[in-house]
Short mmCIF file of C-alpha atoms in Angstrom, two decimals:
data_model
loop_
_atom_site.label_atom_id
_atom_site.label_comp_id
_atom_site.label_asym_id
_atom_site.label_seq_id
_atom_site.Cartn_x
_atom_site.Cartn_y
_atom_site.Cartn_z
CA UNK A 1428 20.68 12.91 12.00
CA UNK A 1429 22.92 11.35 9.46
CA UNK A 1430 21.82 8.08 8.18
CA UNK A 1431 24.87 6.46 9.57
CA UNK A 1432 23.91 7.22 13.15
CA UNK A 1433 20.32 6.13 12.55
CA UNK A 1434 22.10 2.67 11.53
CA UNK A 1435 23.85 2.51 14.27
CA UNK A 1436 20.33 2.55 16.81
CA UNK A 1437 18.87 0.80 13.89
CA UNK A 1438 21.26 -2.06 14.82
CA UNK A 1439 21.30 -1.32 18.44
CA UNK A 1440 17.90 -2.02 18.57
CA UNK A 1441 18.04 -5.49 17.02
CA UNK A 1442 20.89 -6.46 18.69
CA UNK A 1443 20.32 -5.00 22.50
CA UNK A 1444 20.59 -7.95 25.16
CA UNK A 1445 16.34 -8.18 26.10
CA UNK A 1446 17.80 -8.30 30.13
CA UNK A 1447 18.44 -4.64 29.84
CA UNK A 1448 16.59 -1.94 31.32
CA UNK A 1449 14.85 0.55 28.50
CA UNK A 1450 16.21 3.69 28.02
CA UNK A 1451 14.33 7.50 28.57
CA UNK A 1452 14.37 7.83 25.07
CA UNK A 1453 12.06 4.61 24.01
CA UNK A 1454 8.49 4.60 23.30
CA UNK A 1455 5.97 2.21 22.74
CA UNK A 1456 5.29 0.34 19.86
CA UNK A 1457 1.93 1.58 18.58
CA UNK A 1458 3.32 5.51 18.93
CA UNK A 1459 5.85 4.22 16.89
CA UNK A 1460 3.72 3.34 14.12
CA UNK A 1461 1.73 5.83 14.65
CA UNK A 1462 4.88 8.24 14.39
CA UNK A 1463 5.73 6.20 11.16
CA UNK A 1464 2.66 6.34 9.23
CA UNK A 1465 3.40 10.13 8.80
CA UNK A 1466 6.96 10.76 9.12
CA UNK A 1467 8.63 10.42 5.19
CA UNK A 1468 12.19 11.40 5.59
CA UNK A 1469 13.67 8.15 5.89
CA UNK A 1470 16.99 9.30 8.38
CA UNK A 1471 13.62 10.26 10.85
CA UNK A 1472 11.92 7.11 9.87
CA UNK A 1473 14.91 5.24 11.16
CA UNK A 1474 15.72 7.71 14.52
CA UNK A 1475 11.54 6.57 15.02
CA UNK A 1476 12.33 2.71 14.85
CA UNK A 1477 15.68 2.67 17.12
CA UNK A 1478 13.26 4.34 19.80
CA UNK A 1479 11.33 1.72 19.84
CA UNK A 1480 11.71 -0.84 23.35
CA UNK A 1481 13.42 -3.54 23.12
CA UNK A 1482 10.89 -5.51 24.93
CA UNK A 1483 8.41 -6.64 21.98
CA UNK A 1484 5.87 -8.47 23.05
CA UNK A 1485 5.84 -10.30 19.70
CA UNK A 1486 7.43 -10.57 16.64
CA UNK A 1487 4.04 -8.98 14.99
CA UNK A 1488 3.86 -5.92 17.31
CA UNK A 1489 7.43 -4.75 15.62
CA UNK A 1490 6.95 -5.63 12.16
CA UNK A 1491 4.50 -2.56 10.76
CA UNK A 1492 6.95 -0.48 12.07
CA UNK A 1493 10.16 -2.17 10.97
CA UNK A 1494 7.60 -2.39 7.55
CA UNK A 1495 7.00 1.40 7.40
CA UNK A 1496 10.34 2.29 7.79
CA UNK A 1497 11.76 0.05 4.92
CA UNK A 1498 9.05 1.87 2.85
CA UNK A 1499 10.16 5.48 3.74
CA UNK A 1500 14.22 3.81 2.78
CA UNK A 1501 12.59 2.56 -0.47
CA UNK A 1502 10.52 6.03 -1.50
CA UNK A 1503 14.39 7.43 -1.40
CA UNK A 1504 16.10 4.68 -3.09
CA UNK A 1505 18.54 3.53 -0.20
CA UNK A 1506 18.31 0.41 -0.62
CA UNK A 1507 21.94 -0.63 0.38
CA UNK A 1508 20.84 0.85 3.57
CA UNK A 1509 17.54 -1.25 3.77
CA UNK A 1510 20.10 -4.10 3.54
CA UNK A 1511 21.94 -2.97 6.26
CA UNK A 1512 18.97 -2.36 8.44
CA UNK A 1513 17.34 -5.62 7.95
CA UNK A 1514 20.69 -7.66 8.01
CA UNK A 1515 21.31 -6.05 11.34
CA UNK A 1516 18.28 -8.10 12.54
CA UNK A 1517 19.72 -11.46 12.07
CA UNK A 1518 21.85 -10.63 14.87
CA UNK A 1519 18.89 -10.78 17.24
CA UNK A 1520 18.66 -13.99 18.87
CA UNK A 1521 14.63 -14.39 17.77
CA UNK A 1522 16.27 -14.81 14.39
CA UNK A 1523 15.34 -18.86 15.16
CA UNK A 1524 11.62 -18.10 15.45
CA UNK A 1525 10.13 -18.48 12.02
CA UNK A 1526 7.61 -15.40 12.67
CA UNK A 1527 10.95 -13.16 12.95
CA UNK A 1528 12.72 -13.98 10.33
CA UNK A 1529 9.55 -14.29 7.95
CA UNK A 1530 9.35 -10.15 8.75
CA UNK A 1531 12.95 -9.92 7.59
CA UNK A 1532 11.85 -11.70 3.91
CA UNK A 1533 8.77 -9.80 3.95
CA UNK A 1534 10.30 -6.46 4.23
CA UNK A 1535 12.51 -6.99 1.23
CA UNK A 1536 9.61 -7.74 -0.83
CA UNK A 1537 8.16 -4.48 0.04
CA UNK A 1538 10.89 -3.05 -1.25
CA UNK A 1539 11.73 -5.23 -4.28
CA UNK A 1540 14.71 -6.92 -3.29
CA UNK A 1541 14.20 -10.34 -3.87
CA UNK A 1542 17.36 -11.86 -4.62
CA UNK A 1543 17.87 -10.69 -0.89
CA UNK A 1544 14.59 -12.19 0.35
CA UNK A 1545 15.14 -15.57 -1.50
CA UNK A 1546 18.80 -15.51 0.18
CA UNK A 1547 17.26 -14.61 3.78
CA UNK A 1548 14.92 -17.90 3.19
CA UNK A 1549 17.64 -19.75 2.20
CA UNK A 1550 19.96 -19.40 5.55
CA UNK A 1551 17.37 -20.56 7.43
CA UNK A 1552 18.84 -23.64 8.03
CA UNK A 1553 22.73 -22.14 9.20
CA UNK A 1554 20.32 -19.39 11.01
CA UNK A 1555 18.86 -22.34 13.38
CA UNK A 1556 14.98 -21.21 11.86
CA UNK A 1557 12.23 -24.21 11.30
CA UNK A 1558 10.81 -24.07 8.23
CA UNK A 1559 6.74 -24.36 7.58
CA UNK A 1560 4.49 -23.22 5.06
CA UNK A 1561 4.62 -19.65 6.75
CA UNK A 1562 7.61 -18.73 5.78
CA UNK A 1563 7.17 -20.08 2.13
CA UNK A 1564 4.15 -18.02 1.72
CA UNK A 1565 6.03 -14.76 2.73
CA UNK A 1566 8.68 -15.53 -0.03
CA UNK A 1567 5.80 -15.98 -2.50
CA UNK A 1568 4.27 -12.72 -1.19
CA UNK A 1569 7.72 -11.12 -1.49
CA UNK A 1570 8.42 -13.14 -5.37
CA UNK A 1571 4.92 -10.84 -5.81
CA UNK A 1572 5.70 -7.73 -4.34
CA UNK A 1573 9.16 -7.63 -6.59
CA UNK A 1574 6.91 -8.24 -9.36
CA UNK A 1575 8.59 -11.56 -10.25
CA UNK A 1576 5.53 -13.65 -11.14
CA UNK A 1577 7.04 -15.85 -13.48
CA UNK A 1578 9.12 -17.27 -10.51
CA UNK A 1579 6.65 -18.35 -7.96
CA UNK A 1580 5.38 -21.00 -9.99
CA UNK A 1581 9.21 -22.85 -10.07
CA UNK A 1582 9.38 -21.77 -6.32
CA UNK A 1583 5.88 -23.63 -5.91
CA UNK A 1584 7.16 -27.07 -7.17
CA UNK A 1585 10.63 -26.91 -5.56
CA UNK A 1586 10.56 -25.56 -2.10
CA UNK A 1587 7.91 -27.35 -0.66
CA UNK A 1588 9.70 -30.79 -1.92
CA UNK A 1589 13.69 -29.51 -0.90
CA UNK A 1590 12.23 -29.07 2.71
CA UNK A 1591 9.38 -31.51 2.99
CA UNK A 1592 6.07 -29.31 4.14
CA UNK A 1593 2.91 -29.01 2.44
CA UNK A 1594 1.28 -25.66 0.69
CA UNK A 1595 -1.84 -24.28 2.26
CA UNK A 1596 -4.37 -22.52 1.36
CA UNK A 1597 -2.72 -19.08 1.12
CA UNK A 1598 0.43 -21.00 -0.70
CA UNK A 1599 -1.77 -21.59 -3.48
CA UNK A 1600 -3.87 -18.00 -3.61
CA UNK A 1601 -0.11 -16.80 -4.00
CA UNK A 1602 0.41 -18.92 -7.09
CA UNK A 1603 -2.99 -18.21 -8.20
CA UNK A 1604 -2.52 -14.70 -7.93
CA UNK A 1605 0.88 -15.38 -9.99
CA UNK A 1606 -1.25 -16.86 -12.91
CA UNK A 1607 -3.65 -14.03 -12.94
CA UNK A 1608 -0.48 -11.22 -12.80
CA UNK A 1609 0.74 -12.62 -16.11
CA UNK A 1610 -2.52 -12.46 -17.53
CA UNK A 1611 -3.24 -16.65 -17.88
CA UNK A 1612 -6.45 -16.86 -15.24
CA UNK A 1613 -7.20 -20.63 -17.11
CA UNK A 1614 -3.95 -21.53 -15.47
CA UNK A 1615 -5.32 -20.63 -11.85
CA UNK A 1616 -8.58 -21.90 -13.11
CA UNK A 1617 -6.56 -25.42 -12.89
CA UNK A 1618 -5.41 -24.39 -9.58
CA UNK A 1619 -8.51 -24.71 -8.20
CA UNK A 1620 -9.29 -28.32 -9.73
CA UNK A 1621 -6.10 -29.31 -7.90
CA UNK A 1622 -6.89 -27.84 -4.60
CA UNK A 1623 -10.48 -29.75 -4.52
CA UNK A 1624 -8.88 -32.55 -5.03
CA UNK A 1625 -6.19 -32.52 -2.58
CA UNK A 1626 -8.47 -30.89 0.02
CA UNK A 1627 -7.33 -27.33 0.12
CA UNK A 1628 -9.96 -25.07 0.94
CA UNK A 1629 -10.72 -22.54 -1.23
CA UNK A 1630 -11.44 -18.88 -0.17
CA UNK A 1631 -13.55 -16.43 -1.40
CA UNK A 1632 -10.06 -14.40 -2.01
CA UNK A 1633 -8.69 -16.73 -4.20
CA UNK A 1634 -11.86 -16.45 -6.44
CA UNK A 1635 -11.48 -12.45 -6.51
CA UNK A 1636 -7.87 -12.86 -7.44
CA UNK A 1637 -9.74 -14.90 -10.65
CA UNK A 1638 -12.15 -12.60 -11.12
CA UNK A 1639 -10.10 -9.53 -11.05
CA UNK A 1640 -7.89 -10.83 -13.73
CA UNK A 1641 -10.81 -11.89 -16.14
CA UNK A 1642 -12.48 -8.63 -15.70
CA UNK A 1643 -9.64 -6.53 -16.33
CA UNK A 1644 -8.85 -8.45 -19.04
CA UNK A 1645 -12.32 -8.03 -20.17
CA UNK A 1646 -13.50 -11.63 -19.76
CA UNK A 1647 -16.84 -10.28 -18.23
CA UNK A 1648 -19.00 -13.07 -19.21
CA UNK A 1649 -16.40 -15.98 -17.79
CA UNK A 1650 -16.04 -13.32 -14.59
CA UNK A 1651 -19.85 -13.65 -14.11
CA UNK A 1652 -19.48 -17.68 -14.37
CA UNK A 1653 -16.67 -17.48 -11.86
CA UNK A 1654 -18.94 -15.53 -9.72
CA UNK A 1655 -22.06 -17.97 -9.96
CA UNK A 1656 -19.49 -20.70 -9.55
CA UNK A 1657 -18.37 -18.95 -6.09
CA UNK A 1658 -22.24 -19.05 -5.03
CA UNK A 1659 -22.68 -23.29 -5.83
CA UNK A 1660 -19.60 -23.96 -3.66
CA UNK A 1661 -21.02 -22.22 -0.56
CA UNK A 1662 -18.67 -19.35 -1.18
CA UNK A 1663 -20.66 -15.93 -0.68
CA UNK A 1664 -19.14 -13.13 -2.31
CA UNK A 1665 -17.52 -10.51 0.65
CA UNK A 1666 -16.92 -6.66 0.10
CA UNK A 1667 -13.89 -7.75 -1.81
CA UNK A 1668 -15.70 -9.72 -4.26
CA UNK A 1669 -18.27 -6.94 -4.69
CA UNK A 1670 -15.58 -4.61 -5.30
CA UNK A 1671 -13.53 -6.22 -8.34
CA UNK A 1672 -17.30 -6.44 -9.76
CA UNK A 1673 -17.88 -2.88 -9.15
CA UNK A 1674 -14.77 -1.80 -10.63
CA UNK A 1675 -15.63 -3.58 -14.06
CA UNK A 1676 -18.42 -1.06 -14.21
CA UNK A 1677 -17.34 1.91 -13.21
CA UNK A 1678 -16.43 3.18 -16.33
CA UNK A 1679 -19.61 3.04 -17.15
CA UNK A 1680 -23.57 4.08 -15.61
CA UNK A 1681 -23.36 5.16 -12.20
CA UNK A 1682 -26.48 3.50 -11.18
CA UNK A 1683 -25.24 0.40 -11.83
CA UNK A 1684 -22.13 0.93 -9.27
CA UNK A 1685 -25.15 2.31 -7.04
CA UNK A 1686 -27.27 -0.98 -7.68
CA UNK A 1687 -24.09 -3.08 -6.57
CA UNK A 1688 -23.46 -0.86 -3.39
CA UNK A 1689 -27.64 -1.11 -2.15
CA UNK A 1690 -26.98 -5.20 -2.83
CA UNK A 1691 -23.80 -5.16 -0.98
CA UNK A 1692 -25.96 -3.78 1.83
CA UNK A 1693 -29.21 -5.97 1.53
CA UNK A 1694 -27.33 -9.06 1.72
CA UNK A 1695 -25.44 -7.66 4.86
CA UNK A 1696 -22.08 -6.36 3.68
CA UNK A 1697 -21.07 -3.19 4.73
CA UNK A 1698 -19.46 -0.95 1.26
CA UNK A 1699 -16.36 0.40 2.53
CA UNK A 1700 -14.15 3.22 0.89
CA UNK A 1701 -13.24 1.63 -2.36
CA UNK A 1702 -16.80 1.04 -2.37
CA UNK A 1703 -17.64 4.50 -2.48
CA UNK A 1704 -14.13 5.75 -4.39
CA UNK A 1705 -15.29 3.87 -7.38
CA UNK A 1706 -18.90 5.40 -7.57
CA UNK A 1707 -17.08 8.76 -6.48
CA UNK A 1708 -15.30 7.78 -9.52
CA UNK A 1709 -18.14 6.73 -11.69
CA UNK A 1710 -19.52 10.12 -11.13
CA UNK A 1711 -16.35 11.91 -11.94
CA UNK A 1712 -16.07 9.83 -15.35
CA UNK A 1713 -19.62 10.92 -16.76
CA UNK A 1714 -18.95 14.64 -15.89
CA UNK A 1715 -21.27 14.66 -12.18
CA UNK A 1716 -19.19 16.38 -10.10
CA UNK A 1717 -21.77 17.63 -7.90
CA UNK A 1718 -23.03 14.13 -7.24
CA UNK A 1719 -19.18 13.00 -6.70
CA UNK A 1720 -18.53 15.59 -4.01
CA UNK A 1721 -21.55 14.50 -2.26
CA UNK A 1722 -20.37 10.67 -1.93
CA UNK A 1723 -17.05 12.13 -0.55
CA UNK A 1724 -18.57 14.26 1.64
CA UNK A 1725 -21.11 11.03 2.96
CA UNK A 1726 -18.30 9.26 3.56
CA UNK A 1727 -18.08 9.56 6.94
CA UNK A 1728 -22.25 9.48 7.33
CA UNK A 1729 -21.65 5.90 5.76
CA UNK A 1730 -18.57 4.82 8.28
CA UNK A 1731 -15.73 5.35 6.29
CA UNK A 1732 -12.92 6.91 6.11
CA UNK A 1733 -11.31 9.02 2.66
CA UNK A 1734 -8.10 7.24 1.49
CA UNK A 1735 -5.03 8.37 -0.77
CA UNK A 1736 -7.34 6.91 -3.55
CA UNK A 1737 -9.87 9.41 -2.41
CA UNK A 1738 -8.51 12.59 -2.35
CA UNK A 1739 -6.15 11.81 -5.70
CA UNK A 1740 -9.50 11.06 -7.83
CA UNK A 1741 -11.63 14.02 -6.66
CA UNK A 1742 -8.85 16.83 -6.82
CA UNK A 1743 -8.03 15.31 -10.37
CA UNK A 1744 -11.72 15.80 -12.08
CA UNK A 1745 -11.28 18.89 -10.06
CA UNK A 1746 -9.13 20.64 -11.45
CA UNK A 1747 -9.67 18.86 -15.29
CA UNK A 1748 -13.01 20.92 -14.77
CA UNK A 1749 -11.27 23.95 -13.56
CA UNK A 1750 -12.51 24.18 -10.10
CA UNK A 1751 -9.26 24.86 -8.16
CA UNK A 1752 -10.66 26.39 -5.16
CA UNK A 1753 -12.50 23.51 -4.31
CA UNK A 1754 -9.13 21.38 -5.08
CA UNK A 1755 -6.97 22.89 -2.78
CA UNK A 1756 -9.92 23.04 -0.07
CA UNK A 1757 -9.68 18.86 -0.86
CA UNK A 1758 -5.85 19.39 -0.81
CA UNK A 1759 -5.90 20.56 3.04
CA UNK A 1760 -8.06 17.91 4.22
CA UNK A 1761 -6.13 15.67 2.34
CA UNK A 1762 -2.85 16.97 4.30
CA UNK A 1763 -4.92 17.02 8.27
CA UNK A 1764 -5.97 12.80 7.05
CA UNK A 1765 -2.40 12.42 6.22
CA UNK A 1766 -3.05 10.97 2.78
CA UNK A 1767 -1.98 13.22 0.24
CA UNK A 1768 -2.36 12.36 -3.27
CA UNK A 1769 0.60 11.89 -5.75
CA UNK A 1770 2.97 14.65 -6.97
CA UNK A 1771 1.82 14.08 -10.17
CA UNK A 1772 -1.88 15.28 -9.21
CA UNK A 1773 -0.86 17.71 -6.66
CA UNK A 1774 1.53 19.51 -10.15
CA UNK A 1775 -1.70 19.61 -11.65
CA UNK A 1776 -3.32 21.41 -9.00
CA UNK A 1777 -0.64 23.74 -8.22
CA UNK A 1778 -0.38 24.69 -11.93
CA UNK A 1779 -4.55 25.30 -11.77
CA UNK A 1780 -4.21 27.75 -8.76
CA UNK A 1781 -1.60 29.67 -10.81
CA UNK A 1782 -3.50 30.02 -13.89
CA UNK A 1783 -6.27 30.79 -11.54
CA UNK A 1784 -4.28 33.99 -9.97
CA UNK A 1785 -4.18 31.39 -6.57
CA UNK A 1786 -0.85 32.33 -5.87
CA UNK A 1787 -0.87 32.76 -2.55
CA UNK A 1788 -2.47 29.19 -2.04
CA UNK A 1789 0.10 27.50 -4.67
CA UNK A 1790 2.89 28.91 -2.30
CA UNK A 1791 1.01 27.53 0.67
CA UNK A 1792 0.87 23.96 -0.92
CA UNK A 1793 4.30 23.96 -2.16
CA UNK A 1794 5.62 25.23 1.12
CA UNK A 1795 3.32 22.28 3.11
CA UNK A 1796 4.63 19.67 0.64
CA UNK A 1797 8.21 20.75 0.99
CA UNK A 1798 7.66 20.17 4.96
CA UNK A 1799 5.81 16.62 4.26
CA UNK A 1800 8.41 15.06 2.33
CA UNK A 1801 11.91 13.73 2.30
CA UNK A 1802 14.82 15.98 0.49
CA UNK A 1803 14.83 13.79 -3.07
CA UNK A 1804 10.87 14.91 -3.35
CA UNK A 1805 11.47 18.19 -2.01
CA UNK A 1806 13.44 18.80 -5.10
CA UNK A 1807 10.75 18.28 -7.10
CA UNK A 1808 8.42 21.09 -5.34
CA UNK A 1809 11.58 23.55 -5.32
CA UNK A 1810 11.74 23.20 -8.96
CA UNK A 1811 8.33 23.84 -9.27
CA UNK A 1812 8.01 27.05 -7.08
CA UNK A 1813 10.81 28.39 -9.25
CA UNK A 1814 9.63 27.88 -12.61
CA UNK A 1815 6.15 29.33 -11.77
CA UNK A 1816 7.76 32.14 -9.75
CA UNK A 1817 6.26 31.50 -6.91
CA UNK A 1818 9.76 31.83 -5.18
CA UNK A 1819 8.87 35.37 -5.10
CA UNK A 1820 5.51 35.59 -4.09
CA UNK A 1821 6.26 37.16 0.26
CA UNK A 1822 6.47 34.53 2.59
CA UNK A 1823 3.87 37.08 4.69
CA UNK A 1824 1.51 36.68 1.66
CA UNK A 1825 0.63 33.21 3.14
CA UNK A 1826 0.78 33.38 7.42
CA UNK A 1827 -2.68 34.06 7.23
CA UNK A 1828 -3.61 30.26 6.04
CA UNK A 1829 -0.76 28.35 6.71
CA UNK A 1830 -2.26 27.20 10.61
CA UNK A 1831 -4.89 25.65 8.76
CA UNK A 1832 -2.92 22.95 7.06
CA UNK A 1833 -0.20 22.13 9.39
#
């Protein structure tokens, strides 16, 4: 389907009178996302979305899916056609609920336009949309996203005044967060002053978006101040927490990530994947690779789930040490959890199994990748194939394993 056509349900959708009937052709909502989450040609992404009812229930239920398929556009670099898609909503007549239109701003963060989310929150008025502190928060987000972190502070001390509502609590751990991206945590630090005394809580996020930034700046011993300082105001540490302070160590002695892990547990937190990732990680680092394919393979033992972050770590140290076979065997599970790593890692890999004499299994990945992705990646894997001459290795060479990965 051309990506013209997908526009055109793209804008039916949005625009489609809510009295009407649905057609054959819809589904529901969660299939949609659920559709999404592993469909990366964006001209599918969109033919995915435009099936979706008209009938939302709520502005929430549509916007991971409106979400995922602004992604898929943005992987591919059409972003005159994320414009279209998302301008296409202000046509809908929810366009006055501030939920709504918040998705619209939200979406062009993901994708880095923010000239186009600032002008979205700027119609508001002409659009008939009330303006509160949600909406402001989802510009900030979006200022973020489009890595613009010098701007949120001036959008901090104007917007609020232009259109008379207050900041909250996740207004300010949006600034904060700016601070800490441009590398001045002593700035947020004074953040923090001002919110105690104007009676905005502080969360235990806000203090991990601190502590993150002074321990990858390697401000350990003000991170472990920070930390005590969390424990005076009544504000345990969460997984989160635990996690910034287990990825200052990871570099280093694994049983130090494992000491912060057994804590996490004693004091009743549950470690969840990035838990485990960074001792997986840990292990990788100091050369213990048996030891890091055990905590993947405990992962689900321990109620989690492997994540891109997974997979691209372990088939990394993989194949630096050589072992390809067990790479691609990572590879295929990688492609049945839907979260394959990188191309740059997956290269890697492929170039292992051919100095390995893998060939038939470098044609099987290349040929599984060319199916997974959308044409502009494709390209990349066609190259590939060619250069190592894998292009002639029999297509019948590789029938035998190919049901395993699809």
């Amino acid at each position: 389907m051309s990506c013209s056509i997908s526009l055109r349900l793209a804008r039916h959708l949005s625009t489609a009178a809510t009295g009407s009937s649905t057609s054959s052709t819809t589904i529901s909502m969660s299939k949609a996302k659920s559709k999404l989450k592993s469909e990366h040609d964006p001209d599918k992404a969109l033919k995915i979305y435009s099936s979706v009812s008209n009938h939302y229930t709520s502005p929430l239920s549509s916007r991971y899916a409106q979400e995922y398929t602004v992604k898929r556009l943005a992987k591919s670099h059409r972003f005159s056609d994320i414009e279209s898609f998302l301008e296409s909503h202000k046509n809908d007549k929810n366009i006055t609920k501030e939920p709504f239109l918040s998705s619209i701003i939200r979406s062009y963060g993901l994708a880095g336009m923010f000239d186009q989310a600032l002008k979205t929150y700027l119609q508001m008025d002409d659009l008939g949309t009330p303006r509160s502190a949600v909406s402001f928060n989802v510009l900030l987000s979006a200022c973020i996203n489009s890595k613009f972190y010098d701007r949120v502070p001036q959008l901090f001390d104007e917007m609020p005044k232009r259109h008379g509502f207050l900041p909250d609590k996740v207004s300010y751990g949006v600034l904060i967060r700016s601070y800490c991206e441009m590398g001045k945590p002593e700035l947020a630090m004074e953040k923090l002053k001002e919110m105690e005394e104007k009676g905005v809580e502080i969360t235990v996020v806000t203090f991990t978006t601190i502590l993150h930034s002074l321990y990858k700046g390697g401000k350990s011993d003000e991170g472990e101040r920070v930390w005590n300082e969390m424990a005076k105001r009544g504000c345990g540490p969460d997984v989160g927490a635990y996690n910034v302070k287990i990825m200052n160590i990871q570099g280093g002695d694994p049983e130090g990530v494992k000491g912060l892990i057994e804590e996490m547990s004693n004091v009743g937190l549950k470690p969840d994947t990035i838990s485990y990732n960074y001792l997986m990680s840990c292990y990788c680092r100091n050369g213990m690779m048996d030891e890091a394919e055990k905590v993947y393979e405990d992962l689900e033992t321990n109620g989690c789930n492997p994540n891109a972050s997974t997979f691209r770590t372990l088939i990394f140290y993989l194949c630096k040490n050589e072992q390809f076979e067990t790479g691609f065997k990572v590879f295929r599970e990688s492609v049945r959890a839907n979260k394959i790593p990188d191309v740059n890692t997956l290269k890697y890999l492929v170039h292992g199994l051919v100095k390995s004499s893998k060939l038939k299994d470098a044609k099987e990945m290349i040929r599984t990748l060319k199916n997974k992705f959308p044409p502009n990646v494709v390209k990349v894997w066609t190259k590939l194939e060619d250069e190592l001459g894998l292009a002639k290795v029999e297509v019948s060479d590789i029938k035998s394993n190919e049901t395993n990965v699809a």
